[in-house]
Amino acid sequence: ILRALARALGLSVWLAVVPGGRTYVVLAVLALLAATMSSTGRRVHWEILTPLRLAYASVISRLALVALGVDLDAYAGASFPNPLSAWLHPTAAAVASVGWCWVKAASVSKGRGRSVMIALMSISLLGWGVAVAWRHLSHGATGSDPYTYLQMALDLLNTRTALHRFELATLATELRIATWPTVPVGYNAPAGGHAASVWPAGWSLALAGAFRLGGEPLAMWLAPLCHLATAVVSGLLGAEIHRGQGSRVQWAIGGLTATLVLTSYEGMTRTLVPMADAAASLCGVAMFLALLRAVRSNRLGLNLIAGLLWGATYAVRHPQVWLGLGGILLLVTFERPWPRRLASLAFYCLGAAALALPDLAYHRNTFGSPWLPESSEWLLLALGNIPQMWGALWRDGWWRQNEWGYLWPWLAVGLVEGLRQRAHRKTWLALTVGYGSCLLFHLSYCALRMRDLTPLFPWMALLVSWGAWRLTRAVSEHGPRQLRSVLAALLALSLAARSAQTLQLATQPNVWTFGYVTAAERVGLESLSTLTPTNAVIGTGLNAGAVHLYAQRATVRPAVWSETEFATMAEALAARNRPLYVLDDGEEMASWLASYDGQIEAIAWVNIPRMGRGGQHQGASGMLYRLQH
């Protein structure tokens, strides 16, 4: 016992000299807990604490460099996967050491003890995800996508349609001026006063169900719950792929896959607002899990379920339709008599059609053709964009140290080994064709952002897990002991360096992502209803939707109109005795106000989500003005 305390508490003493030392005391206690829980009879496996040497070495290196006068802050801020930054980051080294201790403890435990340790690790990770959402979940939605999904959900619930009526759109039509500035960003130009969203309605339909069951709180929790479920299902898929190779392989690959999906910084933070990414990711990975179990059990019902999931992931995010290519490939190449293969394929396509056809009918009724998309951004798609966007993602996305930057070597090994190994080649080929097709489609979009690719993260996590297992297994069987230790340390450190920033979300005082609304900002948005009369019109920018939703006021976006068009609208509102206000909610409106030469009256400062032109958070209050007619 004393020896264990010396090792574990020694870690906390060393790490207490760096910022956040109290966190490391907790990590040291967790390491001690791993050692004691893995005990068999009277014997405690103290060697489980050996990985703590990694943290010792990191802290000693850090202290030595500080003593030599080296400025370590220059390395701490690197966004790319800098090995020195990872090594000198005390949190990464501590997390790597403690995580390694728990893995070793689970590996030496037997029977029920191993199951208990695996259950504790799983519950801890899922509990962490719940804690992040509990602490940081947005108190509303603003911007484009988050607000629009929420507004569509409310319309589906209250009016049974995904369209929303914007009263000033009809007036703009009568005045023969542009109608698009009368709707928030995220909606198409209105027709007859009603506007359709530029995004699919599938996610909003799920949000509407959550609203009906549990009101706004459940609707806001739906995205984090989908993210947690995606991690679990991804882990199950990893275990299912390697069924028959032993429980140790299944638990290792499944557990690592689930952990990587759950601790994705982009994936976790985007779920704090009601975005569709997590739901699309969940439906896609669940589709492959159902397909794999269907072909192995030869059950047509599972093919139907897989088809429904294919239709669901398409309804949530249309580019996910390309995943179906992987499903078709898996069904036609799996070793079954051809009549059975065709029957499985028919059930699969039938399930997909059951959910895709209503969406196509919505397209026909709303846009005039089932093949016309919701958004005109299809004009931004071109095969020539693929090389350019691939390079752009490497500059800002793929190379991030808190996403995949440290993991590319393991991912590359996983891709090669997955396609090389005969036992699972068909499964890995199907996954690669499905997710690879999605990736190529996304790369053809010249406005691609990293968050658009989060539904592909389960596939990438599977590749990393398989690559890590294959490489460490090969070295364990044929390499010297020293090389095994070095490789294990590199794996632990790369995984921890990637996830350390994400794990700290649970203790950070605040987090921001596009569309996020704090409690104070929600109060500020609602206060506009008391600062303005009921028939008021408020001119604003990216917050137009949030003002319309939470203040229940008609909104316009003055910066989008020409000077003449805005003057025409202002005169028409004055003739109808409707006061016109302007809310300085970011760069767009600040620029417009600077060029406006009419008379304005400052009313009050309002705590709102102030944003830049690209949606960047500016974190300042905005002034509400009244325009003098």
XYZ file of C-alpha atoms in Angstrom:
629
model
C 0.000 0.000 0.000
C 2.777 2.430 0.943
C 4.580 1.731 -2.312
C 1.422 2.483 -4.312
C 0.784 5.672 -2.364
C 4.350 6.782 -2.943
C 4.032 6.295 -6.676
C 0.591 7.787 -7.094
C 0.998 10.685 -4.677
C 4.474 11.283 -6.009
C 2.873 12.040 -9.353
C 0.556 14.566 -7.747
C 3.469 16.263 -5.949
C 5.425 16.601 -9.174
C 2.434 17.863 -11.132
C 1.285 20.244 -8.420
C 4.098 22.594 -9.443
C 2.387 23.259 -12.789
C -0.908 25.132 -13.306
C -3.992 23.098 -12.491
C -2.204 20.910 -9.974
C -5.407 19.941 -8.173
C -6.635 18.233 -11.329
C -3.535 16.074 -11.347
C -4.092 14.996 -7.758
C -7.405 13.558 -8.938
C -5.636 11.797 -11.812
C -3.103 10.331 -9.397
C -5.886 8.977 -7.203
C -7.464 7.422 -10.296
C -4.183 5.675 -11.055
C -4.072 4.312 -7.502
C -7.664 3.164 -7.842
C -6.774 1.229 -11.002
C -3.986 -0.599 -9.175
C -6.119 -1.556 -6.183
C -9.125 -2.648 -8.255
C -6.998 -5.013 -10.334
C -5.819 -6.908 -7.253
C -6.235 -10.677 -7.273
C -6.663 -12.142 -3.842
C -4.081 -10.502 -1.589
C -1.833 -9.501 -4.462
C -2.005 -5.956 -5.807
C -0.480 -5.431 -9.249
C 1.754 -2.467 -8.418
C 3.409 -2.749 -11.834
C 0.224 -1.249 -13.226
C 1.520 2.124 -11.998
C 4.616 1.848 -14.197
C 3.126 4.141 -16.899
C 3.288 6.997 -14.366
C 6.940 7.238 -15.353
C 5.734 8.878 -18.558
C 4.198 11.725 -16.576
C 7.295 11.979 -14.347
C 9.552 12.279 -17.388
C 7.318 14.925 -18.951
C 7.235 17.072 -15.821
C 10.989 16.717 -15.224
C 11.639 17.786 -18.817
C 9.347 20.757 -18.382
C 10.993 21.854 -15.123
C 14.455 21.481 -16.630
C 13.595 23.648 -19.632
C 11.994 26.283 -17.409
C 15.148 26.321 -15.267
C 17.190 26.907 -18.426
C 15.027 29.907 -19.295
C 13.187 28.338 -22.250
C 9.836 29.990 -23.010
C 7.402 27.079 -23.212
C 4.372 29.230 -24.013
C 5.479 29.367 -27.633
C 4.985 25.603 -27.875
C 1.782 25.402 -25.857
C -0.243 27.455 -28.335
C 0.517 25.382 -31.430
C -2.607 24.148 -33.207
C -0.696 21.637 -35.336
C 0.513 18.287 -33.931
C 3.824 19.422 -32.476
C 5.485 16.455 -30.672
C 7.337 18.786 -28.307
C 4.092 20.534 -27.398
C 2.475 17.183 -26.604
C 5.430 16.028 -24.516
C 5.633 19.228 -22.496
C 1.883 19.468 -21.935
C 1.450 18.172 -18.363
C -2.226 17.390 -18.844
C -1.576 15.249 -21.918
C 1.205 13.319 -20.193
C -0.873 12.808 -17.038
C -3.950 11.666 -18.968
C -1.784 9.316 -21.046
C -0.221 7.813 -17.929
C -3.455 7.340 -16.016
C -5.303 6.015 -19.061
C -2.477 3.548 -19.665
C -2.699 2.432 -16.025
C -6.402 1.661 -16.409
C -5.865 -0.248 -19.647
C -3.130 -2.322 -18.005
C -5.356 -2.910 -14.994
C -8.208 -4.142 -17.178
C -5.859 -6.421 -19.117
C -4.530 -8.195 -16.001
C -7.926 -8.436 -14.301
C -9.914 -11.629 -14.622
C -13.595 -12.402 -15.107
C -15.905 -10.117 -13.198
C -13.090 -7.774 -12.197
C -12.302 -7.006 -15.823
C -15.976 -6.440 -16.610
C -16.277 -4.046 -13.668
C -13.246 -2.040 -14.785
C -14.468 -1.821 -18.373
C -17.896 -0.762 -17.117
C -16.343 1.911 -14.894
C -14.275 3.306 -17.766
C -17.338 3.368 -20.022
C -19.539 5.022 -17.410
C -16.831 7.578 -16.639
C -16.484 8.599 -20.285
C -20.227 8.824 -20.834
C -20.562 10.702 -17.552
C -17.946 13.148 -18.779
C -20.008 13.751 -21.933
C -23.128 14.370 -19.876
C -21.181 16.725 -17.586
C -19.965 18.811 -20.543
C -23.490 19.146 -21.902
C -24.929 19.854 -18.454
C -22.403 22.625 -17.855
C -22.287 24.221 -21.297
C -25.504 23.424 -23.165
C -26.720 26.488 -25.025
C -29.702 28.389 -23.634
C -31.151 28.889 -27.084
C -30.077 29.136 -30.692
C -29.023 31.945 -32.990
C -27.058 32.313 -36.210
C -28.209 30.394 -39.260
C -28.290 26.576 -38.914
C -28.976 26.291 -35.157
C -31.836 28.790 -35.187
C -33.341 27.492 -38.416
C -33.451 23.877 -37.230
C -35.172 24.991 -34.030
C -37.653 27.240 -35.847
C -38.534 24.464 -38.304
C -39.133 22.106 -35.386
C -41.561 24.538 -33.774
C -43.377 25.045 -37.076
C -43.655 21.296 -37.639
C -45.053 20.947 -34.132
C -47.486 23.874 -34.257
C -48.498 24.232 -37.913
C -47.557 20.783 -39.323
C -45.348 22.370 -41.990
C -41.632 23.100 -42.291
C -42.403 26.500 -43.825
C -42.465 29.649 -41.720
C -44.513 32.770 -42.323
C -42.604 36.058 -42.274
C -45.137 38.867 -42.333
C -42.872 41.523 -43.850
C -42.117 39.349 -46.872
C -45.573 40.100 -48.269
C -45.021 43.822 -47.747
C -41.648 43.662 -49.507
C -43.317 41.944 -52.457
C -45.935 44.699 -52.651
C -43.188 47.330 -52.538
C -41.282 45.532 -55.328
C -38.081 45.287 -53.306
C -35.954 42.262 -52.444
C -37.756 39.871 -50.109
C -34.755 37.875 -48.867
C -33.774 40.535 -46.243
C -37.139 39.963 -44.559
C -36.130 36.431 -43.491
C -33.225 35.317 -41.267
C -30.104 33.734 -42.715
C -30.928 30.064 -43.205
C -34.171 30.573 -45.113
C -34.776 30.844 -48.843
C -36.389 33.906 -50.354
C -40.062 33.728 -49.339
C -42.944 33.083 -51.693
C -46.355 34.348 -50.662
C -45.023 35.321 -47.250
C -43.816 31.795 -46.442
C -40.205 30.656 -46.610
C -38.544 27.246 -46.663
C -35.269 26.472 -44.949
C -32.100 25.856 -46.933
C -31.533 22.690 -44.847
C -33.329 19.326 -44.815
C -36.235 18.893 -42.439
C -35.263 15.487 -41.022
C -33.402 16.782 -37.967
C -36.115 19.341 -37.249
C -38.681 16.545 -37.311
C -36.720 14.801 -34.550
C -36.481 18.078 -32.630
C -40.243 18.523 -32.964
C -40.745 15.121 -31.353
C -38.425 16.128 -28.520
C -40.358 19.379 -28.076
C -43.594 17.438 -27.773
C -42.164 14.984 -25.248
C -40.110 17.308 -23.065
C -40.340 20.870 -24.302
C -37.333 23.016 -25.119
C -34.989 21.365 -22.548
C -35.294 17.947 -24.188
C -34.970 19.461 -27.658
C -31.708 21.142 -26.656
C -30.443 17.885 -25.118
C -31.179 15.846 -28.237
C -27.906 16.660 -30.037
C -25.657 15.750 -27.049
C -27.611 12.528 -26.561
C -27.112 11.687 -30.244
C -23.386 12.314 -29.827
C -23.189 9.965 -26.840
C -25.177 7.351 -28.738
C -22.884 7.739 -31.765
C -19.883 6.935 -29.587
C -21.575 3.821 -28.187
C -22.768 2.568 -31.583
C -19.347 3.249 -33.128
C -17.788 1.111 -30.417
C -20.316 -1.646 -31.075
C -19.517 -1.487 -34.792
C -15.809 -1.803 -34.054
C -16.495 -4.874 -31.924
C -18.874 -6.335 -34.516
C -16.349 -6.021 -37.337
C -13.883 -8.134 -35.371
C -16.295 -10.711 -34.036
C -14.603 -14.071 -33.777
C -11.162 -12.650 -32.956
C -11.659 -12.801 -29.210
C -13.181 -10.488 -26.651
C -9.857 -8.742 -25.997
C -9.647 -7.528 -29.607
C -13.306 -6.526 -29.654
C -13.107 -4.584 -26.393
C -9.868 -2.862 -27.381
C -11.034 -1.717 -30.805
C -14.584 -0.961 -29.727
C -13.491 0.951 -26.623
C -10.874 3.024 -28.417
C -13.270 3.821 -31.264
C -15.975 4.978 -28.864
C -13.475 7.097 -26.927
C -12.170 8.797 -30.066
C -15.662 9.617 -31.300
C -16.812 10.892 -27.915
C -13.760 13.090 -27.285
C -13.730 14.799 -30.670
C -13.549 18.525 -29.905
C -15.477 19.468 -33.034
C -18.033 16.748 -32.464
C -18.585 17.571 -28.782
C -18.793 21.365 -29.026
C -21.131 21.351 -32.032
C -23.692 19.389 -30.025
C -24.048 22.220 -27.524
C -26.406 23.856 -30.038
C -29.197 22.045 -31.943
C -27.143 21.074 -35.011
C -27.869 18.043 -37.207
C -24.322 16.645 -37.386
C -24.560 14.222 -34.452
C -27.871 12.768 -35.633
C -26.511 12.246 -39.152
C -23.433 10.581 -37.696
C -25.532 8.310 -35.476
C -27.825 7.145 -38.274
C -24.885 6.473 -40.595
C -22.855 4.346 -38.199
C -25.990 2.557 -36.959
C -26.810 1.701 -40.584
C -23.502 -0.120 -41.022
C -23.907 -1.912 -37.687
C -27.361 -3.150 -38.706
C -26.068 -4.191 -42.133
C -23.149 -6.137 -40.726
C -25.383 -7.993 -38.297
C -27.897 -8.588 -41.088
C -25.415 -10.262 -43.425
C -23.958 -12.368 -40.608
C -27.311 -13.495 -39.235
C -29.040 -13.692 -42.636
C -32.081 -11.798 -41.290
C -34.058 -9.713 -43.779
C -35.619 -7.647 -41.002
C -32.233 -6.180 -40.117
C -31.759 -5.215 -43.767
C -35.027 -3.305 -43.573
C -33.852 -1.528 -40.405
C -30.557 -0.694 -42.094
C -32.496 0.769 -45.010
C -34.583 2.895 -42.663
C -31.374 4.201 -41.110
C -30.021 4.979 -44.582
C -33.176 6.957 -45.306
C -32.924 8.680 -41.930
C -29.318 9.782 -42.384
C -30.244 11.128 -45.844
C -33.261 12.983 -44.434
C -31.073 14.613 -41.781
C -28.191 15.533 -44.103
C -28.544 14.842 -47.816
C -24.825 14.202 -48.580
C -25.102 11.142 -46.319
C -26.984 9.403 -49.138
C -23.581 8.350 -50.495
C -23.139 6.048 -47.497
C -25.655 3.770 -49.152
C -23.099 2.820 -51.786
C -21.090 1.072 -49.090
C -24.195 -0.718 -47.879
C -25.056 -1.938 -51.366
C -21.492 -3.159 -51.877
C -21.575 -5.084 -48.597
C -24.862 -6.789 -49.461
C -23.890 -7.886 -52.965
C -20.393 -9.130 -52.082
C -21.193 -11.073 -48.915
C -21.132 -14.831 -49.470
C -24.787 -15.775 -49.863
C -26.782 -17.307 -52.746
C -27.669 -14.593 -55.247
C -31.439 -14.795 -54.645
C -30.781 -14.097 -50.965
C -28.428 -11.228 -51.803
C -31.040 -9.634 -54.053
C -33.743 -10.087 -51.408
C -31.517 -8.416 -48.814
C -30.829 -5.576 -51.224
C -34.545 -5.160 -51.928
C -35.400 -4.904 -48.224
C -32.534 -2.453 -47.746
C -33.730 -0.190 -50.556
C -37.352 -0.519 -49.424
C -36.459 0.770 -45.974
C -34.531 3.692 -47.449
C -37.395 4.582 -49.790
C -39.850 4.650 -46.880
C -38.084 7.724 -45.475
C -36.626 9.211 -48.652
C -39.901 9.414 -50.607
C -41.630 11.774 -48.126
C -38.609 14.059 -48.342
C -38.722 13.994 -52.146
C -42.440 14.806 -51.987
C -41.604 17.794 -49.777
C -39.104 18.934 -52.418
C -41.697 18.608 -55.158
C -44.376 20.509 -53.253
C -42.052 23.233 -51.986
C -39.476 23.727 -54.729
C -41.324 22.423 -57.788
C -39.311 19.246 -58.364
C -38.281 16.275 -56.211
C -34.742 16.678 -57.519
C -34.292 20.342 -56.618
C -32.311 20.761 -53.353
C -33.308 23.096 -50.549
C -30.279 25.324 -51.058
C -28.868 27.026 -54.130
C -25.394 26.165 -52.837
C -25.333 23.206 -55.226
C -23.843 25.808 -57.572
C -20.729 25.663 -55.367
C -20.169 21.976 -56.191
C -17.519 21.065 -58.753
C -15.056 18.215 -59.153
C -12.326 20.777 -59.693
C -12.746 21.913 -56.082
C -11.552 18.581 -54.660
C -7.760 19.207 -54.754
C -8.184 22.769 -53.485
C -10.446 21.804 -50.577
C -8.253 18.831 -49.676
C -5.317 21.201 -49.309
C -7.419 23.724 -47.394
C -8.494 21.053 -44.913
C -4.884 20.135 -44.247
C -4.168 23.776 -43.452
C -7.157 24.175 -41.141
C -8.882 20.996 -40.075
C -7.180 17.666 -40.662
C -3.979 18.922 -39.064
C -5.511 20.160 -35.800
C -3.854 18.613 -32.785
C -7.195 18.333 -30.952
C -8.749 16.291 -33.774
C -6.723 14.015 -36.065
C -3.302 15.628 -36.261
C -1.540 13.191 -33.918
C -3.506 10.202 -35.209
C -2.731 10.141 -38.931
C 0.013 7.479 -38.669
C -2.376 5.109 -36.888
C -5.162 5.937 -39.342
C -2.934 5.225 -42.349
C -1.924 1.856 -40.907
C -5.575 1.052 -40.224
C -6.620 1.872 -43.785
C -3.885 -0.281 -45.313
C -4.387 -3.180 -42.898
C -8.164 -3.081 -43.210
C -8.015 -3.481 -46.973
C -5.145 -5.991 -46.816
C -6.531 -8.440 -44.257
C -8.662 -11.040 -46.035
C -10.863 -11.831 -43.008
C -12.526 -8.401 -42.904
C -11.619 -6.948 -46.291
C -15.201 -6.811 -47.591
C -16.422 -4.971 -44.520
C -13.590 -2.444 -44.558
C -14.005 -1.965 -48.310
C -17.720 -1.264 -47.869
C -17.003 1.265 -45.113
C -14.307 2.925 -47.207
C -16.517 3.137 -50.300
C -19.444 4.566 -48.325
C -17.590 7.091 -46.211
C -15.027 7.780 -48.943
C -17.820 8.689 -51.373
C -19.220 11.098 -48.783
C -15.786 12.623 -48.327
C -15.281 13.159 -52.070
C -18.713 14.763 -52.368
C -17.954 17.122 -49.490
C -14.575 18.023 -50.992
C -16.311 19.164 -54.180
C -18.020 21.912 -52.117
C -15.885 25.051 -52.211
C -17.265 26.399 -48.904
C -16.456 23.229 -46.939
C -15.838 23.529 -43.194
C -14.469 21.010 -40.740
C -17.819 20.585 -38.984
C -19.372 19.351 -42.244
C -17.182 16.264 -41.941
C -18.073 15.248 -38.378
C -20.413 12.460 -39.626
C -17.276 10.839 -41.092
C -15.451 10.768 -37.750
C -16.705 7.290 -36.696
C -15.078 5.783 -39.799
C -11.823 7.605 -39.087
C -11.946 6.495 -35.444
C -12.417 2.882 -36.561
C -9.361 3.151 -38.808
C -7.243 4.652 -36.018
C -8.302 1.910 -33.603
C -7.605 -0.901 -36.047
C -4.271 0.632 -37.058
C -3.194 1.044 -33.440
C -4.153 -2.549 -32.623
C -2.435 -4.052 -35.663
C 0.784 -2.097 -35.191
C 1.093 -2.724 -31.462
C 0.198 -6.380 -31.985
C 2.848 -6.811 -34.676
C 5.521 -5.219 -32.490
C 4.436 -7.272 -29.467
C 4.790 -10.511 -31.421
C 8.009 -9.795 -33.291
C 9.699 -6.737 -31.780
C 11.985 -6.291 -28.770
C 10.523 -5.366 -25.403
C 11.975 -1.848 -25.503
C 10.262 -1.148 -28.824
C 6.953 -2.365 -27.408
C 7.251 0.085 -24.518
C 8.160 2.976 -26.813
C 5.265 2.224 -29.154
C 2.809 1.955 -26.258
C 4.048 5.280 -24.884
C 3.698 6.946 -28.294
C 0.169 5.612 -28.675
C -0.880 6.721 -25.192
C 0.691 10.156 -25.602
C -0.766 10.775 -29.072
C -4.257 9.799 -27.935
C -4.008 11.908 -24.778
C -2.526 14.932 -26.563
C -5.382 14.772 -29.032
C -8.116 14.553 -26.382
C -6.656 16.560 -23.468
C -8.199 19.858 -24.579
C -11.567 18.213 -25.095
C -11.496 16.520 -21.693
C -10.955 19.911 -20.060
C -14.307 21.136 -21.404
C -16.003 19.745 -18.303
C -14.057 22.145 -16.070
C -13.875 25.209 -18.311
C -15.997 28.166 -17.167
C -17.423 28.797 -20.633
C -17.393 27.392 -24.148
C -18.478 28.967 -27.412
C -19.568 27.521 -30.730
C -21.485 29.034 -33.632
C -25.110 29.667 -32.705
C -24.428 29.520 -28.958
C -26.554 31.588 -26.554
C -25.620 32.096 -22.898
C -28.226 32.438 -20.156
C -27.577 36.188 -19.948
C -27.852 36.548 -23.725
C -31.149 34.658 -23.720
C -32.465 37.137 -21.146
C -31.154 39.986 -23.296
C -32.901 38.696 -26.411
C -36.168 38.256 -24.528
C -35.837 41.746 -23.019
C -36.305 43.225 -26.485
C -39.999 42.412 -26.097
C -40.203 44.895 -23.208
C -37.975 47.519 -24.847
C -40.067 47.667 -28.020
C -43.820 47.800 -28.704
C -45.615 44.738 -30.019
C -45.845 46.033 -33.596
C -42.177 47.056 -33.747
C -39.784 45.921 -36.463
C -36.158 45.305 -35.490
C -33.336 45.506 -38.001
C -30.469 43.187 -37.161
C -27.887 40.822 -38.674
C -27.123 37.184 -37.860
C -29.358 37.403 -34.776
C -32.472 38.089 -36.860
C -33.832 34.609 -36.223
C -33.143 34.666 -32.487
C -34.780 38.096 -32.126
C -37.797 36.858 -34.060
C -38.035 33.685 -31.942
C -37.326 34.960 -28.436
C -38.540 38.577 -28.602
C -41.492 37.766 -30.872
C -40.763 40.766 -33.086
C -40.695 41.055 -36.854
C -37.153 41.445 -38.143
C -35.351 42.642 -41.257
C -31.689 42.678 -42.264
C -31.008 46.259 -43.423
C -27.419 45.614 -44.520
C -28.636 43.291 -47.295
C -30.866 45.911 -48.935
C -29.668 48.796 -51.015
C -30.059 52.249 -49.494
C -33.090 52.910 -51.700
C -34.764 49.612 -50.830
C -34.334 50.169 -47.105
C -35.735 53.701 -47.395
C -38.754 52.290 -49.232
C -39.386 49.749 -46.469
C -38.871 52.351 -43.725
C -41.415 54.705 -45.333
C -43.934 51.882 -45.713
C -43.551 50.930 -42.044
C -43.947 54.554 -40.961
C -47.133 54.819 -43.015
C -48.466 51.811 -41.111
C -47.435 53.279 -37.723
C -44.891 50.526 -37.112
C -41.806 51.790 -35.246
C -38.458 50.686 -36.676
C -35.542 49.752 -34.418
C -32.004 48.681 -35.210
C -29.912 46.343 -33.051
C -26.138 46.612 -33.381
C -25.421 42.897 -33.049
C -22.070 42.630 -34.811
C -19.833 43.722 -37.651
C -22.580 43.613 -40.273
C -24.829 46.060 -38.447
C -21.965 48.180 -37.121
C -20.842 48.786 -40.703
C -24.390 49.589 -41.788
C -24.919 52.024 -38.907
C -21.667 53.786 -39.753
C -22.981 54.520 -43.250
C -26.565 55.369 -42.236
C -27.203 59.116 -42.371
C -30.673 59.203 -40.822
C -31.579 60.205 -37.280
C -31.383 57.514 -34.611
C -32.066 57.425 -30.884
C -30.114 55.165 -28.532
C -32.520 53.139 -26.385
C -30.515 50.647 -24.296
C -27.548 48.306 -24.190
C -28.661 44.720 -24.652
C -26.659 41.604 -23.789
C -26.800 39.631 -27.050
C -24.618 37.131 -28.972
C -22.591 39.694 -30.911
C -20.969 38.158 -34.002
C -18.566 38.977 -36.810
C -19.480 38.693 -40.480
C -18.359 35.076 -40.534
C -20.173 34.188 -37.316
C -17.163 34.704 -35.038
C -17.992 35.415 -31.412
C -17.247 38.995 -30.358
C -18.566 38.790 -26.812
C -19.955 42.271 -26.302
C -23.336 43.897 -25.741
C -25.141 45.652 -28.563
C -26.956 48.961 -28.577
C -30.625 49.089 -29.496
C -31.524 52.180 -31.527
C -34.812 53.623 -32.700
C -34.870 55.150 -36.154
C -36.597 58.508 -36.463
C -38.911 58.656 -39.477
